[in-house]
mmCIF file of C-alpha atoms in Angstrom:
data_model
loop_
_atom_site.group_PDB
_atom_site.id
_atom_site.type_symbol
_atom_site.label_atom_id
_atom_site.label_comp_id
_atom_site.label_asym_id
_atom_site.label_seq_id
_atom_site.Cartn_x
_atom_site.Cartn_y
_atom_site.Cartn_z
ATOM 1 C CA UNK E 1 153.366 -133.670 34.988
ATOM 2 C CA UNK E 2 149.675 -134.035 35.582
ATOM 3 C CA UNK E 3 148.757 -136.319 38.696
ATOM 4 C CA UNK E 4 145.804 -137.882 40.432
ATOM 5 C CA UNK E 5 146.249 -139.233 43.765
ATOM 6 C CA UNK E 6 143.308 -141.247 45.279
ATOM 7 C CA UNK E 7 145.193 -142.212 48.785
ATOM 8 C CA UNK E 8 142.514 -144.011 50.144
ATOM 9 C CA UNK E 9 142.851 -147.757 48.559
ATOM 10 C CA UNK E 10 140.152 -149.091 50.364
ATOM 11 C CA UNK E 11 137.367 -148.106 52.623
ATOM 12 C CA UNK E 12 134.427 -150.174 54.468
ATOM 13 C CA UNK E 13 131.507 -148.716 55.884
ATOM 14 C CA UNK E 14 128.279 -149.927 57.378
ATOM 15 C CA UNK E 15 124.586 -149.237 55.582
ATOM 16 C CA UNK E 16 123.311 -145.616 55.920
ATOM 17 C CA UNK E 17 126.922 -144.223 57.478
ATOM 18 C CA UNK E 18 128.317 -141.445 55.154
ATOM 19 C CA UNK E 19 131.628 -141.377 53.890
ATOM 20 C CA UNK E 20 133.835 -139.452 51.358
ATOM 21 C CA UNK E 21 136.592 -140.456 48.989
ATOM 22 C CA UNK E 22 139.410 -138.068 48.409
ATOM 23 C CA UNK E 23 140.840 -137.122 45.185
ATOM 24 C CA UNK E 24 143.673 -135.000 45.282
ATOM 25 C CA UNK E 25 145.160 -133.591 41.715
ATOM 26 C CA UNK E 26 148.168 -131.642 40.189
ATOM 27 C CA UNK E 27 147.925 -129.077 37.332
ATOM 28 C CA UNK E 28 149.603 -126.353 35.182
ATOM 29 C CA UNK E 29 146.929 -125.752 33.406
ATOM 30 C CA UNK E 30 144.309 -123.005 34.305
ATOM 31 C CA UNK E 31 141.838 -124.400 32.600
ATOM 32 C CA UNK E 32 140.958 -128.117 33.132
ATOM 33 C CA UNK E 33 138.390 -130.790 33.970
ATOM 34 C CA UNK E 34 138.003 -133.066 36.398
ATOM 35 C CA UNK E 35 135.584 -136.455 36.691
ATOM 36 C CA UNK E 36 134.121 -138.937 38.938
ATOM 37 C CA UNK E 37 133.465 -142.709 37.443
ATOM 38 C CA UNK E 38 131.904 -145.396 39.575
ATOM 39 C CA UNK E 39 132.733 -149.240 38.477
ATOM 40 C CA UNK E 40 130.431 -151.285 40.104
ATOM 41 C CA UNK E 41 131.493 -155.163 40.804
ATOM 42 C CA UNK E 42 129.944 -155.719 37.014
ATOM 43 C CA UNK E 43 132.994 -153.792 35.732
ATOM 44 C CA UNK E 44 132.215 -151.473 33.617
ATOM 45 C CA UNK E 45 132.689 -147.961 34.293
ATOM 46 C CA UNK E 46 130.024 -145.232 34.494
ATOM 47 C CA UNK E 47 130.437 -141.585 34.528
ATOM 48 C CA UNK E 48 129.394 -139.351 37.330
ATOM 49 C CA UNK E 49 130.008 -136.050 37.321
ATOM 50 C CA UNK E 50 132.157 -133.688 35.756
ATOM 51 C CA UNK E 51 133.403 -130.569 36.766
ATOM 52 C CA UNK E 52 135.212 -127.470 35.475
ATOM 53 C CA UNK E 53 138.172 -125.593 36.862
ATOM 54 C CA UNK E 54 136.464 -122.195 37.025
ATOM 55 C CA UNK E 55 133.104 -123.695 38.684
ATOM 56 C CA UNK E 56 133.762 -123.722 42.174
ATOM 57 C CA UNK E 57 130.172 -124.267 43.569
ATOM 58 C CA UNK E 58 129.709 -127.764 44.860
ATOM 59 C CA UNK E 59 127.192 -130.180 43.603
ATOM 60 C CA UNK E 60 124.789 -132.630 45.204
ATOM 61 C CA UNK E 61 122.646 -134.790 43.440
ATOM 62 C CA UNK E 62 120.461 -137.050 45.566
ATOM 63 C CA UNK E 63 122.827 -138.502 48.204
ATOM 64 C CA UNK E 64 125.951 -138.087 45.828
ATOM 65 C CA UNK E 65 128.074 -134.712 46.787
ATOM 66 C CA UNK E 66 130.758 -133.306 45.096
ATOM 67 C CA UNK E 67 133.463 -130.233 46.898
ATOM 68 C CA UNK E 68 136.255 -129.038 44.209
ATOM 69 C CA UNK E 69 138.472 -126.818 46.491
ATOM 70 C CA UNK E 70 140.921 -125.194 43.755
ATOM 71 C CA UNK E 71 142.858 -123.690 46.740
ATOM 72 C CA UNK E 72 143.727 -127.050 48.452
ATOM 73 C CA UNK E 73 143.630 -129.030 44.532
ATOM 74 C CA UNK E 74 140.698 -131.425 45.791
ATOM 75 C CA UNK E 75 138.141 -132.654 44.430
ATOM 76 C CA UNK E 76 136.316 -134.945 46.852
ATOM 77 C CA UNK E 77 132.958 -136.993 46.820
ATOM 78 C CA UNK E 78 130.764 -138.059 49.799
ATOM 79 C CA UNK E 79 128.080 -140.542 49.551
ATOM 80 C CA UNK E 80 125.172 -139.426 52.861
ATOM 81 C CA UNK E 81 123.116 -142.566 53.935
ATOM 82 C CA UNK E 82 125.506 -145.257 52.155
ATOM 83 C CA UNK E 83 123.681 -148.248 50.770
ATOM 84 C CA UNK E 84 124.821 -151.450 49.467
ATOM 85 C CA UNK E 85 124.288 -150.436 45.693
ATOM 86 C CA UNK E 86 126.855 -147.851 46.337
ATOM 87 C CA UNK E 87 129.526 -150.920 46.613
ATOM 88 C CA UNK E 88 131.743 -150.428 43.836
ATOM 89 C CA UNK E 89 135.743 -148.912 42.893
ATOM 90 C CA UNK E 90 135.410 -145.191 42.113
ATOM 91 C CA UNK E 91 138.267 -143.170 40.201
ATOM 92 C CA UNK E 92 138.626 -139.853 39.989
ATOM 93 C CA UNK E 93 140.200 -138.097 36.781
ATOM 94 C CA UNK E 94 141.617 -134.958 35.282
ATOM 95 C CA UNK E 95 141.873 -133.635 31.703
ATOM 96 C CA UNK E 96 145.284 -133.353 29.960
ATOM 97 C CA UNK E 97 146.205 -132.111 26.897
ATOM 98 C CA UNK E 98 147.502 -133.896 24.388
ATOM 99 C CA UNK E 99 148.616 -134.258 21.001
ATOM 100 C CA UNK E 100 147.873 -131.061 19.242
ATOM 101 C CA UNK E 101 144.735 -130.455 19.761
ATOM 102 C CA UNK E 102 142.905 -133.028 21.795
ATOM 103 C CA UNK E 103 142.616 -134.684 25.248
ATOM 104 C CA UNK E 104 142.801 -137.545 27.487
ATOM 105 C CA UNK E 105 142.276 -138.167 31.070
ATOM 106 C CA UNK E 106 144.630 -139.261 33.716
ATOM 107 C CA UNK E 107 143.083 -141.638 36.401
ATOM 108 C CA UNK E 108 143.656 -142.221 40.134
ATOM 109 C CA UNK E 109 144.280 -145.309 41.344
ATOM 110 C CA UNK E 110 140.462 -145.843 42.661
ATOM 111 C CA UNK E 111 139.145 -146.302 45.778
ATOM 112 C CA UNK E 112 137.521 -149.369 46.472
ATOM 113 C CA UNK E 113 134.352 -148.989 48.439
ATOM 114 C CA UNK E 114 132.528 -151.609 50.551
ATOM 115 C CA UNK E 115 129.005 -151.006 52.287
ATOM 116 C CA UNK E 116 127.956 -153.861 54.328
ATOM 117 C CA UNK E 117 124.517 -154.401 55.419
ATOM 118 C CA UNK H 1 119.950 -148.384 23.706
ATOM 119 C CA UNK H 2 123.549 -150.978 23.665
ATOM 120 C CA UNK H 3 125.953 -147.501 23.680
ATOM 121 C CA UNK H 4 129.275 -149.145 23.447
ATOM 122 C CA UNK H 5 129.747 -152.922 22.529
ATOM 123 C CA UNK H 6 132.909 -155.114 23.294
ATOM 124 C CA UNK H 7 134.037 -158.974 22.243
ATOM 125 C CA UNK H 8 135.088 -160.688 23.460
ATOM 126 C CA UNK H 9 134.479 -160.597 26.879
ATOM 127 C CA UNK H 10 137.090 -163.305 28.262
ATOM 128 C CA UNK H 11 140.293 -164.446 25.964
ATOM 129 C CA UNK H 12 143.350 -166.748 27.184
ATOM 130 C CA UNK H 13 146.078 -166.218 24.809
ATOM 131 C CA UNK H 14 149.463 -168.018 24.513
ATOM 132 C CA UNK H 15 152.259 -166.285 24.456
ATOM 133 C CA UNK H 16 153.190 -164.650 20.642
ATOM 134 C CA UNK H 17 149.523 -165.144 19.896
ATOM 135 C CA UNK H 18 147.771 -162.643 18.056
ATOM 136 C CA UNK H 19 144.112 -161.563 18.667
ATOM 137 C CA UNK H 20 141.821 -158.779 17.856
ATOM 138 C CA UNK H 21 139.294 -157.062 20.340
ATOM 139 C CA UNK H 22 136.702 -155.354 18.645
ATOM 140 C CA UNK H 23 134.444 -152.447 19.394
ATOM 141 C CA UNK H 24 131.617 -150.313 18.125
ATOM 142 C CA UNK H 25 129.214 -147.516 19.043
ATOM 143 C CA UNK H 26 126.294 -147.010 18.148
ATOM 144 C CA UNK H 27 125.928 -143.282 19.679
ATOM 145 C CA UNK H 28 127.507 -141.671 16.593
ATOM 146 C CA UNK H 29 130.730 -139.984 18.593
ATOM 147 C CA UNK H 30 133.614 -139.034 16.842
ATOM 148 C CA UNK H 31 136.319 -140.132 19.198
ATOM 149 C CA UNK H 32 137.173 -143.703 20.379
ATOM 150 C CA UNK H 33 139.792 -144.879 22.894
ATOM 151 C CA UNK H 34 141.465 -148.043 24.056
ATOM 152 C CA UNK H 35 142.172 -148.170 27.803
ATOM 153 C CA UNK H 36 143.884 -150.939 29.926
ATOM 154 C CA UNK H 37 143.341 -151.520 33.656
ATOM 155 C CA UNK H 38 145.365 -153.397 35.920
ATOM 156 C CA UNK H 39 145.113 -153.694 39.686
ATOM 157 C CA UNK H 40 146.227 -150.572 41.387
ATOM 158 C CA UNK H 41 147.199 -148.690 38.238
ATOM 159 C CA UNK H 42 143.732 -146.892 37.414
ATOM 160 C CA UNK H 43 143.515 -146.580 33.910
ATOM 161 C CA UNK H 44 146.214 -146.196 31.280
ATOM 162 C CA UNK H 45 145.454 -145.101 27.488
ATOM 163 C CA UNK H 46 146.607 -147.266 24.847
ATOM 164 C CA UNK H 47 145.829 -145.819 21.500
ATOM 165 C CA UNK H 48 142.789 -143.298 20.882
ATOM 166 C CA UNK H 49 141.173 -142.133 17.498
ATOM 167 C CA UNK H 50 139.873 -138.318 17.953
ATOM 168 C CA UNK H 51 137.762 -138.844 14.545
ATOM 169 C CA UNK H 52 136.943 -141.116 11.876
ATOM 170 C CA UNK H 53 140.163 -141.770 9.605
ATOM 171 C CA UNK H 54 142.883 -140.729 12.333
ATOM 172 C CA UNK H 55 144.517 -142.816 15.237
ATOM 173 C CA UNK H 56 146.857 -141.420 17.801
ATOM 174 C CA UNK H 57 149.172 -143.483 20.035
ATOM 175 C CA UNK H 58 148.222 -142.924 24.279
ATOM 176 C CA UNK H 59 150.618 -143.535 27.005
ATOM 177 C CA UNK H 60 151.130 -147.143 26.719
ATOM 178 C CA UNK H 61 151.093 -148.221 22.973
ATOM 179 C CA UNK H 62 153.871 -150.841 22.371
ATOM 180 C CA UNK H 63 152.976 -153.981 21.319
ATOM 181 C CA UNK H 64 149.374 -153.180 20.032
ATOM 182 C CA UNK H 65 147.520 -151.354 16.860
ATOM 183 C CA UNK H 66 144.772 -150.155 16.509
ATOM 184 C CA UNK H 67 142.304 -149.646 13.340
ATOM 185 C CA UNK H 68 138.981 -146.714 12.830
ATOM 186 C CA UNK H 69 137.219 -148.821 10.524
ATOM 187 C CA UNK H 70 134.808 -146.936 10.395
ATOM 188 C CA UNK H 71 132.885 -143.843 12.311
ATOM 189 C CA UNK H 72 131.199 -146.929 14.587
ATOM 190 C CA UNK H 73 133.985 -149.088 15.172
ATOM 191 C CA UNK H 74 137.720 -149.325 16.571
ATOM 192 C CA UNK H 75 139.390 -152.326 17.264
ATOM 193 C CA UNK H 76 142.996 -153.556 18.985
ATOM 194 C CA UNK H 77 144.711 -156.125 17.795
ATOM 195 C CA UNK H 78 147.767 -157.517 20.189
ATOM 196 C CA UNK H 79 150.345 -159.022 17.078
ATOM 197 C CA UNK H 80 152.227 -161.312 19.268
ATOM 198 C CA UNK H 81 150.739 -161.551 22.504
ATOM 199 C CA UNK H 82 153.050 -160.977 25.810
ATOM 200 C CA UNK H 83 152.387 -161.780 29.820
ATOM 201 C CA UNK H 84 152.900 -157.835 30.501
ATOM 202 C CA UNK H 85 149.403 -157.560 28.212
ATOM 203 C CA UNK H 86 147.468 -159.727 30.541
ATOM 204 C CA UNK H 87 144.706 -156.900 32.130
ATOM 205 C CA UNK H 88 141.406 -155.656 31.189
ATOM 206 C CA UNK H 89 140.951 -153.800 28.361
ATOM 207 C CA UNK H 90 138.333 -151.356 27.921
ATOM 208 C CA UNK H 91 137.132 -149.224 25.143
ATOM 209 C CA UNK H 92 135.622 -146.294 25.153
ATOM 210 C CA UNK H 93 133.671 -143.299 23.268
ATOM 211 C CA UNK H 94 133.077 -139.560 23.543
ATOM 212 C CA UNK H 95 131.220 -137.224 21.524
ATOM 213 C CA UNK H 96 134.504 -135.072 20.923
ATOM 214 C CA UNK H 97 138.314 -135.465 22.261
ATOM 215 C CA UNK H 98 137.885 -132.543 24.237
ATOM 216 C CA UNK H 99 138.273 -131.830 27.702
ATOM 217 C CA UNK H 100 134.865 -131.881 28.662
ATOM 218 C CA UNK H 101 133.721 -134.527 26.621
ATOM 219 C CA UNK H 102 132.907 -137.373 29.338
ATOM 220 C CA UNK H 103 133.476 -141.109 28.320
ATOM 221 C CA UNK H 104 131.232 -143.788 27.464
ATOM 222 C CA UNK H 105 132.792 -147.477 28.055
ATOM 223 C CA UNK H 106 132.268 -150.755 27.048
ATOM 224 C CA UNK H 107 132.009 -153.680 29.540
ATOM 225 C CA UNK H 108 135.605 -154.736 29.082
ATOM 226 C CA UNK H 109 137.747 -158.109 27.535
ATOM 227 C CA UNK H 110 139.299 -160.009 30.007
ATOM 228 C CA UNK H 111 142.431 -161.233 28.749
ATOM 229 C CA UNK H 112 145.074 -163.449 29.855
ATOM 230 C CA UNK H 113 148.094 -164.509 28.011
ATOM 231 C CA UNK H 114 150.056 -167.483 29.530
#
């Protein structure tokens, strides 16, 4: 079965320290997809980033980073110079086939992140 | 530019209640979802439509149904409402039900059933 483990449940950092939120997954499949979503106290969820399972490079997109590490089954995010805004639960997720011919994703538990001033 | 629209935002149901949550999109995808999120549990599919005039059942369907209306709109109605459905319910959109396909959500319904 098809897993996404986000161990961290919680993490609190002060304004402008970096920090990155783990997200671990399990496969068969060869090819897959995995995804970031942030859900800000507001609640409702926003997509990040997605990446592919044959795209190793990592991304970085202002002070948002992404490292997928196929050989370790990671797929981490770190947030440089943290800022308040940032606050918010963020889930990580992974494709998964199903029914005949379509998909869903399976989520992570979240981690909830808290940047105080 | 509303994307995906949910109502209500906040319901308290009695128990063997019935309601309806509704939902439309106005970004002309083909595939809807219904997702529920309770504390600690990320988020669990209820019942997903991967194009206009078909509806599959996710990982957690009992007790719910689910109607495509139309291409815009998918809604979930809870026939006799139970304290296990009390959680957040969110509904979502992508341009295809593939794997790539990332998801657009709706703000969510609050619901409570007492």
């Amino acid at each position: 079965a098809q897993k996404v483990t986000q161990a961290q449940t919680e993490i609190s950092v002060v304004e402008k320290e970096d920090v990155t939120l783990d997200c671990v997954y399990e496969t068969r499949d060869t090819t897959y997809y995995l995804f970031w979503y942030k859900q800000p106290p507001s609640g409702e969820l926003v997509f990040l980033i997605r990446r592919n399972s044959f795209d190793e490079q990592n991304e970085i997109s202002g002070r948002y980073s992404w490292n997928f590490q196929k050989s370790t089954s990671s797929f981490n995010f770190t947030i440089t110079a943290s800022q308040v805004v940032d606050s918010a639960v963020y889930f990580c997720a992974l494709s998964e086939p199903w029914g005949d011919s379509n998909y869903q994703l399976i989520w992570g538990a979240g981690t909830k992140l808290i940047i105080k001033p | 530019n509303a994307g995906v629209t949910q109502t209500p935002k906040f319901q308290v149901l009695k128990t063997g209640q019935s309601m309806t949550l509704q939902c439309a999109q106005d970004m002309n995808h083909n595939s809807m979802y219904w997702y529920r999120q309770d504390p600690g549990m990320g988020l669990r599919l209820i019942y997903y439509s991967a194009s206009e005039g078909t509806t599959d059942k996710g990982e957690v369907p009992n007790g719910y149904n689910v109607s495509r209306l139309n291409k815009r709109e998918f809604s979930l109605r809870l026939e006799s409402a139970a304290p296990s459905q009390t959680s957040v319910y969110f509904c979502a959109s992508s341009e295809l039900p593939t794997a790539n396909s990332p998801l657009h959500f709706g703000n969510g319904t609050r619901l409570t059933v007492t």
